[in-house]
Coordinates of C-alpha atoms in Angstrom, one line a residue:
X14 CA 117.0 -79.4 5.8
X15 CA 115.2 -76.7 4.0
X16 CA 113.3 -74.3 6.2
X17 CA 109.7 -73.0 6.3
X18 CA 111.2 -69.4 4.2
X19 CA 112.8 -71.9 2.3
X20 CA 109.3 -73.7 1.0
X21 CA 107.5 -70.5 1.2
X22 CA 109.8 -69.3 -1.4
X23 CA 109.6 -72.3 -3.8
X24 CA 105.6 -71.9 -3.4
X25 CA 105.9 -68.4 -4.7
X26 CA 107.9 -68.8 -7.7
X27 CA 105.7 -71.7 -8.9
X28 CA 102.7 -69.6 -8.1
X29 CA 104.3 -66.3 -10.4
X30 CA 105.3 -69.4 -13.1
X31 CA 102.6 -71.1 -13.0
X32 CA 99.7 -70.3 -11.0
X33 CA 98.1 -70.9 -8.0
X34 CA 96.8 -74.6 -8.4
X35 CA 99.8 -75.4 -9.8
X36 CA 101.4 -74.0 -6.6
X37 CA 99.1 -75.0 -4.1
X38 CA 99.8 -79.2 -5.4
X39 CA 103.3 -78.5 -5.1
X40 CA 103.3 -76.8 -1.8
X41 CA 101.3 -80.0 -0.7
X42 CA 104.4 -82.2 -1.5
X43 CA 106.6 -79.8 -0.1
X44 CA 105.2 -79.5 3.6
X45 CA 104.0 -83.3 3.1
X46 CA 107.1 -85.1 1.3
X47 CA 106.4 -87.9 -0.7
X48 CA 102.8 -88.4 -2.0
X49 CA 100.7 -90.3 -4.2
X50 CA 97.8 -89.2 -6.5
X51 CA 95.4 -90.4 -4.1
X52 CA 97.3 -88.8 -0.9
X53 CA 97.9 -85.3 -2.8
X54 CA 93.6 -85.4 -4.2
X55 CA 92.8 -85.9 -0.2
X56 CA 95.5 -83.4 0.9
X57 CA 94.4 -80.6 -1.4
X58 CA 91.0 -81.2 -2.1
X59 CA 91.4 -80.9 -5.7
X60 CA 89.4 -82.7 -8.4
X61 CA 91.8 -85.8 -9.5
X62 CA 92.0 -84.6 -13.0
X63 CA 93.0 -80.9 -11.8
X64 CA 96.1 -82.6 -10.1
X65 CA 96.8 -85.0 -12.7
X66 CA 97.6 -81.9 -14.9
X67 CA 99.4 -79.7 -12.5
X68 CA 102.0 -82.6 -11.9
X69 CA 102.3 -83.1 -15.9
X70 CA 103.2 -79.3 -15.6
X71 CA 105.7 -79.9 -12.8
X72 CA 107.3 -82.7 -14.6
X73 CA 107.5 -81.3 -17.3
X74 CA 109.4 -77.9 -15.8
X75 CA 111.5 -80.9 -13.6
X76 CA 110.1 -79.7 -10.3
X77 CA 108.7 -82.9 -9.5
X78 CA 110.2 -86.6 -10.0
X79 CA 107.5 -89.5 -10.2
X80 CA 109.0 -93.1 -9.6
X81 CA 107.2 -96.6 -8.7
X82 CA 107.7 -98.7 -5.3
X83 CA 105.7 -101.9 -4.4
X84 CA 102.3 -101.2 -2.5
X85 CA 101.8 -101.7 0.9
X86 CA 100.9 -105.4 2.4
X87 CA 101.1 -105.8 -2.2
X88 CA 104.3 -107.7 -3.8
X89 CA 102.5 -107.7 -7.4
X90 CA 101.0 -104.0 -7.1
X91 CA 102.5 -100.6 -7.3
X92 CA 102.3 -97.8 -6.6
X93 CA 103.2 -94.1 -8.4
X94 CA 104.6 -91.7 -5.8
X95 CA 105.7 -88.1 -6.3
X96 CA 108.7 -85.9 -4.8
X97 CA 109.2 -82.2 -5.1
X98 CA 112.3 -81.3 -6.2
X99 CA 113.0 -78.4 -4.6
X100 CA 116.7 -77.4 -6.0
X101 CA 114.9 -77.0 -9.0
X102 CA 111.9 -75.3 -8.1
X103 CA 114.8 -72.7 -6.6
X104 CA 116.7 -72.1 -9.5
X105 CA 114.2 -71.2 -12.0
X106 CA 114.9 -67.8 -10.4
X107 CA 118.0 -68.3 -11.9
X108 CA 117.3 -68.3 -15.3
X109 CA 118.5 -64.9 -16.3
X110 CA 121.8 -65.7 -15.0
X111 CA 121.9 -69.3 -16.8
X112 CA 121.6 -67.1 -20.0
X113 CA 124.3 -64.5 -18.9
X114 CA 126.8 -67.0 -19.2
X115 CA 126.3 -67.2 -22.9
X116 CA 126.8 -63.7 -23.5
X117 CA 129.7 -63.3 -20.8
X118 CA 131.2 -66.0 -23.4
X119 CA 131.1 -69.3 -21.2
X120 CA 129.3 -71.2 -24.0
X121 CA 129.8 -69.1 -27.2
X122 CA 132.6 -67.2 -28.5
X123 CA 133.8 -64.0 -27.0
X124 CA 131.8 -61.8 -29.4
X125 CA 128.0 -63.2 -28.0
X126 CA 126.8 -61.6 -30.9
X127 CA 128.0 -64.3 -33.6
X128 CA 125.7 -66.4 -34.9
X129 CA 126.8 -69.5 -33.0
X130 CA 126.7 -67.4 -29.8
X131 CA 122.7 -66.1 -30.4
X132 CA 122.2 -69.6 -32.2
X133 CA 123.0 -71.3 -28.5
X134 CA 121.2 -68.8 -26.6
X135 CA 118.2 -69.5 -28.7
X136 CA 118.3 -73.0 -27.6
X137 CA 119.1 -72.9 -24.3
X138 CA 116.2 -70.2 -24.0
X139 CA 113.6 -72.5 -25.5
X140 CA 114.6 -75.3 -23.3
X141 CA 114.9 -73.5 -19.6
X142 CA 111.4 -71.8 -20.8
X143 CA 109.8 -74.9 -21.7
X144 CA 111.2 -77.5 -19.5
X145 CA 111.9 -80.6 -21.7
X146 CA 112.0 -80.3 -25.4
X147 CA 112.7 -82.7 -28.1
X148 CA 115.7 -81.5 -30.7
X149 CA 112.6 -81.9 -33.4
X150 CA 110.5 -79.3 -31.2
X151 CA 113.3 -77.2 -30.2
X152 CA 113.8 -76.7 -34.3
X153 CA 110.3 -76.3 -35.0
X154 CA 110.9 -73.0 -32.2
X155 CA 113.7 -71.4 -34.0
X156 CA 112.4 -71.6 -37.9
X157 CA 110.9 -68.3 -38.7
X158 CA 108.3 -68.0 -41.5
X159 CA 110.7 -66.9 -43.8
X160 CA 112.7 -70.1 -43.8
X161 CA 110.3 -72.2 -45.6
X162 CA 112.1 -74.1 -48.2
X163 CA 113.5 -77.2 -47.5
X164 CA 116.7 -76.1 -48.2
X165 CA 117.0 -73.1 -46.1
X166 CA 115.2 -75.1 -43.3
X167 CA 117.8 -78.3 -44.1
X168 CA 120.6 -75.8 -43.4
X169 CA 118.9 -73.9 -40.3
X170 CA 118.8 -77.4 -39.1
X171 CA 122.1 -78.3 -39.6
X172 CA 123.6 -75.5 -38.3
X173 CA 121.0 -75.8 -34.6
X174 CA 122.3 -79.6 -34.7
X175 CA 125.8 -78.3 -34.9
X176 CA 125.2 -75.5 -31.9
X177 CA 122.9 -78.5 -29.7
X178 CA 125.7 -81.1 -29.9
X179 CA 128.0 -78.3 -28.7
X180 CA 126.0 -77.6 -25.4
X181 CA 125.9 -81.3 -25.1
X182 CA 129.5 -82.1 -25.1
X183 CA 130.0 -79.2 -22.8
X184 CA 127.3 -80.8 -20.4
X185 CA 125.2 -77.6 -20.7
X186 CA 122.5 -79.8 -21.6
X187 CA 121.6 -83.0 -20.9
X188 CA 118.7 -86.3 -21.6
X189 CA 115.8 -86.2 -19.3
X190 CA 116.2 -88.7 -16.9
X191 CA 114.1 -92.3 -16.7
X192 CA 110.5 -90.7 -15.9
X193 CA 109.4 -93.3 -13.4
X194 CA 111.7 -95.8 -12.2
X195 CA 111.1 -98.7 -10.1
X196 CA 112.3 -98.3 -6.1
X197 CA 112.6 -101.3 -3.7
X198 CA 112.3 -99.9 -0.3
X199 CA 114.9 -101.3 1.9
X200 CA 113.4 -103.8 4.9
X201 CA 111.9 -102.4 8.0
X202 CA 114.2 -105.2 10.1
X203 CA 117.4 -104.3 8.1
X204 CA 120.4 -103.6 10.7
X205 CA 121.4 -100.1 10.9
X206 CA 124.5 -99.4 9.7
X207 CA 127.7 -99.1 12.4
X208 CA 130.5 -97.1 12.8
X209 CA 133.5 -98.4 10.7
X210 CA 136.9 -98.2 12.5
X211 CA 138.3 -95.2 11.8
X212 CA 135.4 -93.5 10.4
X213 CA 134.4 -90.2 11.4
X214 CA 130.4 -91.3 11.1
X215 CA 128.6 -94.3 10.2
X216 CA 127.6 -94.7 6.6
X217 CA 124.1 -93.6 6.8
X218 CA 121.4 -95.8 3.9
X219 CA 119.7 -93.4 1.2
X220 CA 116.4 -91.9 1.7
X221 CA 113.6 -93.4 -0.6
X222 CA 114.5 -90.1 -2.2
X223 CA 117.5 -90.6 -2.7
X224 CA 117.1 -93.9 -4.2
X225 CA 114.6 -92.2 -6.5
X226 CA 116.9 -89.2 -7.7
X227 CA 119.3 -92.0 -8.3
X228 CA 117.4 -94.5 -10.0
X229 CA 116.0 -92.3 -12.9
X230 CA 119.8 -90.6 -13.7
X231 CA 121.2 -91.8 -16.6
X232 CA 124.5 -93.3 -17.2
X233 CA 127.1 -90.9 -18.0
X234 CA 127.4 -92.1 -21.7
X235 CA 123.5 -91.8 -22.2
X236 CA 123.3 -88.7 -20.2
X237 CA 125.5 -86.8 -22.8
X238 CA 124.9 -88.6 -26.0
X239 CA 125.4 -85.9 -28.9
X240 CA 122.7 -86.8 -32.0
X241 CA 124.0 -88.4 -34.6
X242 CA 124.0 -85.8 -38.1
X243 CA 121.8 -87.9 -40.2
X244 CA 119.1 -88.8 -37.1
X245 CA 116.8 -86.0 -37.7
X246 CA 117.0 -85.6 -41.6
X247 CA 115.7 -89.3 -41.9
X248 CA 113.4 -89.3 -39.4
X249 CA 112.1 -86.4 -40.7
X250 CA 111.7 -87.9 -43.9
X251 CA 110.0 -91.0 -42.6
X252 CA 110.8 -92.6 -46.3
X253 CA 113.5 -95.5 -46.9
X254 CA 115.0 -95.5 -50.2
X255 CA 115.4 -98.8 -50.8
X256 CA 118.0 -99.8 -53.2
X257 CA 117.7 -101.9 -56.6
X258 CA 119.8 -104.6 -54.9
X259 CA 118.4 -108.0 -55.3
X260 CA 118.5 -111.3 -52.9
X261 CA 120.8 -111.0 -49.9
X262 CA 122.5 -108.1 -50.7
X263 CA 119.1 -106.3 -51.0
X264 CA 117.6 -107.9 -47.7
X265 CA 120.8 -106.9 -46.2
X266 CA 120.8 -102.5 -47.2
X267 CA 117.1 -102.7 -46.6
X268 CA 117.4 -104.2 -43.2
X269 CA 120.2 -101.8 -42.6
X270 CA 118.4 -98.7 -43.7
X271 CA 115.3 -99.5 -41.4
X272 CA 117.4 -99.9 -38.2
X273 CA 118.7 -96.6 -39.1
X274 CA 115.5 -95.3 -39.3
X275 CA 114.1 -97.0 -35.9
X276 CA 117.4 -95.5 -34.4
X277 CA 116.9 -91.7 -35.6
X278 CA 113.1 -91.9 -34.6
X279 CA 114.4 -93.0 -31.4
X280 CA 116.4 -90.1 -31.4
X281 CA 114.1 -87.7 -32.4
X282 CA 111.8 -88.6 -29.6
X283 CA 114.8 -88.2 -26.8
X284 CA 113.6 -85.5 -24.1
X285 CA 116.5 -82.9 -23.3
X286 CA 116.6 -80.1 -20.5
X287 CA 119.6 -78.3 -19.0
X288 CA 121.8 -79.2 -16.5
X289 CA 121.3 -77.1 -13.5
X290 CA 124.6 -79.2 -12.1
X291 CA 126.8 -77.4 -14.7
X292 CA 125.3 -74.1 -14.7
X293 CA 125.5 -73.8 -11.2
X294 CA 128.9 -75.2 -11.4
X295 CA 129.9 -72.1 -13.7
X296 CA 128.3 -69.4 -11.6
X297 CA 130.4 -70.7 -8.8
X298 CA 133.4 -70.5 -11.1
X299 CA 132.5 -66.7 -11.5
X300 CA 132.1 -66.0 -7.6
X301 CA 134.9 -67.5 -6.6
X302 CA 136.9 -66.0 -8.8
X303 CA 135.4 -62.5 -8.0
X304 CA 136.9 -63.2 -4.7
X305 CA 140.4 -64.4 -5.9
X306 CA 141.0 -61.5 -7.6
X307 CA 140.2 -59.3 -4.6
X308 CA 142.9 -61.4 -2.5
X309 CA 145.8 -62.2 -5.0
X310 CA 144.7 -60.1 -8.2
X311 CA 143.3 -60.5 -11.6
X312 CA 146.2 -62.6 -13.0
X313 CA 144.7 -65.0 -10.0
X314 CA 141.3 -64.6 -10.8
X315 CA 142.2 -65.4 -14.4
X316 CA 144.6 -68.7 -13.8
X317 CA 141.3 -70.0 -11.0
X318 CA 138.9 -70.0 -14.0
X319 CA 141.1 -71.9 -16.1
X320 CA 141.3 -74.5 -13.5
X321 CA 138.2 -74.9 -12.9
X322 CA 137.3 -74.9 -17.0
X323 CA 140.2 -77.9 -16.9
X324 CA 138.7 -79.7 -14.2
X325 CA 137.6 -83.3 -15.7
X326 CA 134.8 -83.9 -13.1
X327 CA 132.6 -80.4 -13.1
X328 CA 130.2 -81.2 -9.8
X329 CA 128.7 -79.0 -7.9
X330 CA 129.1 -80.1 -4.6
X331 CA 132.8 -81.4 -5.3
X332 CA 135.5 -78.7 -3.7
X333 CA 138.7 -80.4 -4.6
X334 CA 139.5 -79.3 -8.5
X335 CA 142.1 -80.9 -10.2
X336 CA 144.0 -80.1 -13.8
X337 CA 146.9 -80.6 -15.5
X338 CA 149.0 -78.3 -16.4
X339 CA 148.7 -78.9 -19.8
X340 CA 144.9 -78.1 -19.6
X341 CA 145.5 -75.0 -17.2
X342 CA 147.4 -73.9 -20.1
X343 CA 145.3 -74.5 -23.1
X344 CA 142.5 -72.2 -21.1
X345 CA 144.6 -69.2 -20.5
X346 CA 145.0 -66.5 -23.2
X347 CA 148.6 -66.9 -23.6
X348 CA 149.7 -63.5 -22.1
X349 CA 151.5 -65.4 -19.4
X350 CA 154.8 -66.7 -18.7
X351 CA 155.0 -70.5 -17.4
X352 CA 156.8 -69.2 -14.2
X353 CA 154.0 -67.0 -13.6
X354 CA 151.4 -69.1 -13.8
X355 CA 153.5 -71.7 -11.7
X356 CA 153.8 -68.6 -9.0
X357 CA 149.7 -68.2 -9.0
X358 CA 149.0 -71.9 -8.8
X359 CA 151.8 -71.6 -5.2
X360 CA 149.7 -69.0 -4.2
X361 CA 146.4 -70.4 -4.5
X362 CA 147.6 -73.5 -2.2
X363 CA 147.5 -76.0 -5.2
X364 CA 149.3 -79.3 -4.1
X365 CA 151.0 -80.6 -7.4
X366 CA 151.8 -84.3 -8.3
X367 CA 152.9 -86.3 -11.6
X368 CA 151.4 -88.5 -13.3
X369 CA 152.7 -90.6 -16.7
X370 CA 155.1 -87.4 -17.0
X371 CA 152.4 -85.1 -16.8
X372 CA 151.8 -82.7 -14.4
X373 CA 148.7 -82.6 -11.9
X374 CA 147.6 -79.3 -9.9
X375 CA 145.0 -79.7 -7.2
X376 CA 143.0 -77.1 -5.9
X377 CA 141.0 -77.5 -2.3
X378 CA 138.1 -74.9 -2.8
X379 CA 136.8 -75.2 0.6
X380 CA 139.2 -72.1 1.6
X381 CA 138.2 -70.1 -1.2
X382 CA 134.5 -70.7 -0.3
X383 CA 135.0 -70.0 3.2
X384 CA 136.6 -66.7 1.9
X385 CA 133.4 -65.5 0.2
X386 CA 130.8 -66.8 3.3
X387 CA 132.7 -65.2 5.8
X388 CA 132.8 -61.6 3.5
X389 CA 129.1 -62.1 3.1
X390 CA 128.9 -62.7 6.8
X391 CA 130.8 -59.8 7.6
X392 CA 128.8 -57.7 5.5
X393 CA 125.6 -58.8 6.9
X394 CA 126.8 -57.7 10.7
X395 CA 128.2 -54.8 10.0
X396 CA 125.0 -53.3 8.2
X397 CA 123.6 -54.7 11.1
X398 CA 125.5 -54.3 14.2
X399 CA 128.0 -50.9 13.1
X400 CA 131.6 -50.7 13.2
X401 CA 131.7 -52.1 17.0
X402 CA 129.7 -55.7 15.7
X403 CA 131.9 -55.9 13.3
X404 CA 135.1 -55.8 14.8
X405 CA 134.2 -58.5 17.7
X406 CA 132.7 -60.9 15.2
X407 CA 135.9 -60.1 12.6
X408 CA 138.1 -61.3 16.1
X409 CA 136.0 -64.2 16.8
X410 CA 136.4 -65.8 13.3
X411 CA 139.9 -65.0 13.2
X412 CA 141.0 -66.2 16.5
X413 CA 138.7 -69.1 16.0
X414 CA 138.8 -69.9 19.8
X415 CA 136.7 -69.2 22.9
X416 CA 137.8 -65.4 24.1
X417 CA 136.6 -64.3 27.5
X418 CA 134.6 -60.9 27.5
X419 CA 137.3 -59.1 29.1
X420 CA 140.0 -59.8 26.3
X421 CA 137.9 -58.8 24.0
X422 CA 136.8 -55.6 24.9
X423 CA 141.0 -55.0 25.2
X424 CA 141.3 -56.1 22.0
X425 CA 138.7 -54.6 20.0
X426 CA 139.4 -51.0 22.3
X427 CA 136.1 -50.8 23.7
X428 CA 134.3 -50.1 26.9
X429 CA 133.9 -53.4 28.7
X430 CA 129.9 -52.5 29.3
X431 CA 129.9 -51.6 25.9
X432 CA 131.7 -55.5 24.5
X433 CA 129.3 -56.8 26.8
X434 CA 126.0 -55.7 25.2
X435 CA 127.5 -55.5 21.8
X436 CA 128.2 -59.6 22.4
X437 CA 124.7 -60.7 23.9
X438 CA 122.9 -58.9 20.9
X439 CA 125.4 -61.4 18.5
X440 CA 124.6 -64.0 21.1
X441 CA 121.0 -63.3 20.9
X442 CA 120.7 -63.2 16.6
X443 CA 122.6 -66.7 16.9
X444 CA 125.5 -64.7 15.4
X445 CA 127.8 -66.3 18.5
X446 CA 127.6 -68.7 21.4
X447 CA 128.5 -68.5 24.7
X448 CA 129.9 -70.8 27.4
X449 CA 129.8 -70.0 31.2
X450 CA 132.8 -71.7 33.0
X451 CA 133.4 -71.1 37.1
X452 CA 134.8 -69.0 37.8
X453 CA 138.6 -69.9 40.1
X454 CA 138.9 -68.5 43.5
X455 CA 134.9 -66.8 43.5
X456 CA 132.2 -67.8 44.8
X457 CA 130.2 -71.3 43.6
X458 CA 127.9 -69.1 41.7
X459 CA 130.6 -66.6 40.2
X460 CA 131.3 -67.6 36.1
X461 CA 133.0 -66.1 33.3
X462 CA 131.5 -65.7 30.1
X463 CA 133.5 -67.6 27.1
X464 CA 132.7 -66.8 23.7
X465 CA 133.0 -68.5 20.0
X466 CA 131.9 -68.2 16.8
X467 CA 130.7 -71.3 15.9
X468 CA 130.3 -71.6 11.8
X469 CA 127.6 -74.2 10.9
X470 CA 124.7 -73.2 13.2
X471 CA 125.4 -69.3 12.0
X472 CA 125.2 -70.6 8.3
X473 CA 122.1 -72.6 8.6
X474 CA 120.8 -68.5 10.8
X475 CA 122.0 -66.7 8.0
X476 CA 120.6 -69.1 5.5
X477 CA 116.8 -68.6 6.7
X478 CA 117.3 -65.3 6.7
X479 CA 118.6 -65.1 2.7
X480 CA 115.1 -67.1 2.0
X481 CA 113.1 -65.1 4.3
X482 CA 114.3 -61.7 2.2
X483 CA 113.9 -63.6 -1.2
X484 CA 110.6 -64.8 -0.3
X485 CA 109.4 -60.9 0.5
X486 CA 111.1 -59.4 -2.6
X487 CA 109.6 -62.4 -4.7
X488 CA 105.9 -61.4 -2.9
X489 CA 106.9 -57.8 -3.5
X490 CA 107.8 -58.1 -7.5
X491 CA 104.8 -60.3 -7.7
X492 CA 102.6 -57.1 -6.1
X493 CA 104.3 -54.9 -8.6
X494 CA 103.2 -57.3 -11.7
X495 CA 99.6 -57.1 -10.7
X496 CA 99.5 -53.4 -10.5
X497 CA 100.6 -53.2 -13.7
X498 CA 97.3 -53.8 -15.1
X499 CA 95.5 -51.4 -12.7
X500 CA 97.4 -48.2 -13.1
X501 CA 97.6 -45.6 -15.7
X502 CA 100.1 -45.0 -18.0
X503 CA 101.6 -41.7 -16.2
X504 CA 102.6 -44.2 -12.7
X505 CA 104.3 -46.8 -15.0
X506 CA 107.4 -45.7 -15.3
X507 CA 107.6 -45.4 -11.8
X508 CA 106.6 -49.0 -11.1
X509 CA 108.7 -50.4 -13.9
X510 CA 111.5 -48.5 -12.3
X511 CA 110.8 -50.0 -8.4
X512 CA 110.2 -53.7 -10.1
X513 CA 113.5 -53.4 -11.8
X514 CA 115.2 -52.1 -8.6
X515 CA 113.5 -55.5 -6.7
X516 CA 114.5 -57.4 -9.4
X517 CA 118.4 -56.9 -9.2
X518 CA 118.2 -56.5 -5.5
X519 CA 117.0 -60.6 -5.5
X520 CA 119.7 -61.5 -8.5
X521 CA 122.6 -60.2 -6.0
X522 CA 120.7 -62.0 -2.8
X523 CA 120.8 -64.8 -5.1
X524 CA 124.1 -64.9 -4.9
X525 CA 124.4 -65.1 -1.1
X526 CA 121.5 -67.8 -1.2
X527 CA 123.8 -70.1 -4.0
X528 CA 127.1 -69.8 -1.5
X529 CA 125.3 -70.9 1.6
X530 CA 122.7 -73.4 0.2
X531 CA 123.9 -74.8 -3.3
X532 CA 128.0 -74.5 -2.9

């Protein structure tokens, strides 16, 4: 459940990307939910035509998913409802990062200045910039004036085809999903659903939502279709060259070459974007493995990327990895032995199996991700608390266990008065929770205080805070932009110097935001 930092925050970067109506209609589905036109006109007060446009803008930047459900009291009627997407409102302060990864050499070769590696960067600039893009527009973007003939712009073509299917079979971009797909709403006196045997909880149904995000993704296949070579020449050409054929034969080629043609103008009018699912999925190869190598070393860090690269299903939100070996291989330089690598992979707790002769590593990430929380944690309360925060909460999430305040002032070497106001200021900042037991052999009223570090309530703490420091850094850069206009030339170095400071101060809190909200 995102927080009211959380939806501040997304308000602010649509009003720096887009403005303030555009913002002020997307707030209203954030603090609202789902909305129609006529709900979000009422709610906001804007002419219908005002919001009819900032939506087209949302869509377009996928920050807003529009999809039909039957009206109220209506079987034949429908309605057009609209959900902010808030993931996605999030990560367009991402977008300097998404690009990084091109010339860190995750989509291009290692030397990002090739022209495949700028020809990819090109594209997947045009398309986070613009939203959703057509291969046909994304062309038109990248031919400078100077390629004007048809052959140089034939072979400019060719060559962005080339470099587009690549992202696409790497799942760096992707088809725009359906744009408003149909949604049965589950009956009001449907059952609930129970508690299997055995089951930890009961399956709970998807949120209208859910049912929506669902509905408009596209098959895998569809998702990730490359474009055919000859789609965009033909279609650009709009002319079929019929052949000199006669009777069937002739009806036959002609009939042919206009399906070919319906197919590549059916191709040229296919909406892509990029997959935020893979992009993310990359940055949380790279800050894991920032972590590996500070445990185990950089031979580790090294042989973790190239099982993550050789992972066959690349989700997000999925923390078991598994590779073959083979694969695990074929992504490491070379430079290692086979023992060595088999070493790493025992070191990094993967379990190995065999299947058809081949052998299967797999990797549980939830360790390695616990890792980096717990060093951002630790971080956080020792700026905050000093040296004597940081050693009680470093015992508590080791031990793991409810400690009485005693034991840990022993522990930690402190003065019991001392462990004692040191824990109810944790306690207090929801770092820690306490539990008062009786005390054996007092009085009835005598207790001893118990305490624990209990994870998932701290994360969700910690969490709110992250947005609540991106959302003042995002009001402060914002600030900083304005003033550009109004000073003089003398102060602007100055300024440009403090924006550029907030700027990377928010990319590294980023980072903290990703582990605890998208990983």
């Amino acid at each position: 459940m995102v927080g009211v930092y959380g939806k501040r925050l997304a308000k602010e970067i649509i009003s720096t990307h887009f403005g303030d109506l555009v913002a002020k209609v997307c707030n209203c589905l954030l603090q609202s939910g789902t909305l129609s036109l006529h709900e979000i006109v009422r709610y906001t007060g804007m002419p219908g035509s005002h919001v009819k446009n900032c939506l087209l803008i949302l869509i377009q930047h996928n920050c807003v998913q529009a999809f039909c459900t039957p009206r109220k009291g209506s079987i034949d009627k429908t309605v057009t409802l609209y959900m902010a997407i808030f993931d996605n409102i999030i990560n367009r302060m991402r977008f300097s990062k998404f690009l990084s990864l091109i010339k860190g050499g995750d989509l291009a070769p290692k030397d990002s200045q090739t022209k495949e590696g700028q020809c990819k960067y090109a594209l997947l600039k045009g398309i986070l910039q613009n939203g959703r893009l057509t291969f046909e527009q994304l062309v038109e973007r990248s031919i400078s004036k100077e390629q004007q003939t048809d052959r140089v712009q034939e072979k400019h073509q060719s060559e962005l085809r080339a470099c587009f299917n690549e992202l696409v079979r790497l799942h760096y971009v992707e088809r725009c999903p359906r744009p408003e797909p149909f949604i049965y709403p589950e009956p009001e006196d449907q059952p609930k659903p129970t508690k299997r045997r055995g089951a930890k909880t009961a399956e709970q149904p998807l949120s209208l939502e859910q049912q929506a995000i669902e509905a408009a993704t596209l098959a895998e296949s569809e998702r990730f279709s490359e474009i055919p070579e000859s789609s965009v020449e033909r279609a650009g050409d709009g002319i079929v060259n019929h052949s000199p054929a006669t009777g069937d034969k002739r009806k036959h080629e002609t009939l042919k070459t206009d399906l070919d043609l319906l197919v590549a103008i059916a191709e040229n009018e296919v909406l892509w974007r990029a997959n935020f699912e893979k992009l993310l999925y990359c940055l949380r190869t790279k800050i894991c493995a920032e972590n590996v190598r500070s445990r185990l070393g950089d031979d580790a860090g090294v042989v973790f990327e190239a099982i993550m690269e050789a992972n066959a299903e690349q989700k997000i939100k999925a923390t078991i990895v598994i590779a073959t070996f083979d694969g695990i291989l074929n992504n490491l330089s070379g430079s290692m032995t086979l023992d060595g690598v088999r070493t790493i992979l025992d070191e990094l707790d993967c379990k190995s199996a065999t299947d058809k002769l081949e052998a299967i590593y797999s990797l549980d990430l939830n360790a390695t991700l616990e890792a980096c929380k717990n060093d951002e944690i630790e971080a956080v309360v020792k700026a905050r608390y000093g040296d004597q925060g940081y050693k009680i909460f470093r015992l508590l999430s080791t031990k793991d266990q409810l400690i009485e305040t005693d034991r840990i002032a022993e522990i930690t070497f402190m003065e019991k008065k001392e462990a004692h106001q040191m824990l109810y200021k944790l306690w207090r900042d929801e770092f820690i929770d306490i539990k008062k037991v009786p005390s054996q052999g007092s009085g009835e009223s005598a207790s001893i205080s118990l305490w624990r570090l209990h994870r998932k309530p701290l994360y969700q703490t910690l969490l709110d805070d992250i947005f609540h420091a991106a959302l003042n850094l995002t009001v402060k850069i914002s600030q900083l932009v304005e003033k550009q206009h109004e000073i003089l030339e003398d102060d602007m170095k100055n300024l440009l110097k403090r924006k550029f400071i907030l700027q990377l101060s928010l990319l590294k809190l980023d980072d903290s935001l990703m582990l605890f909200h998208d990983f």
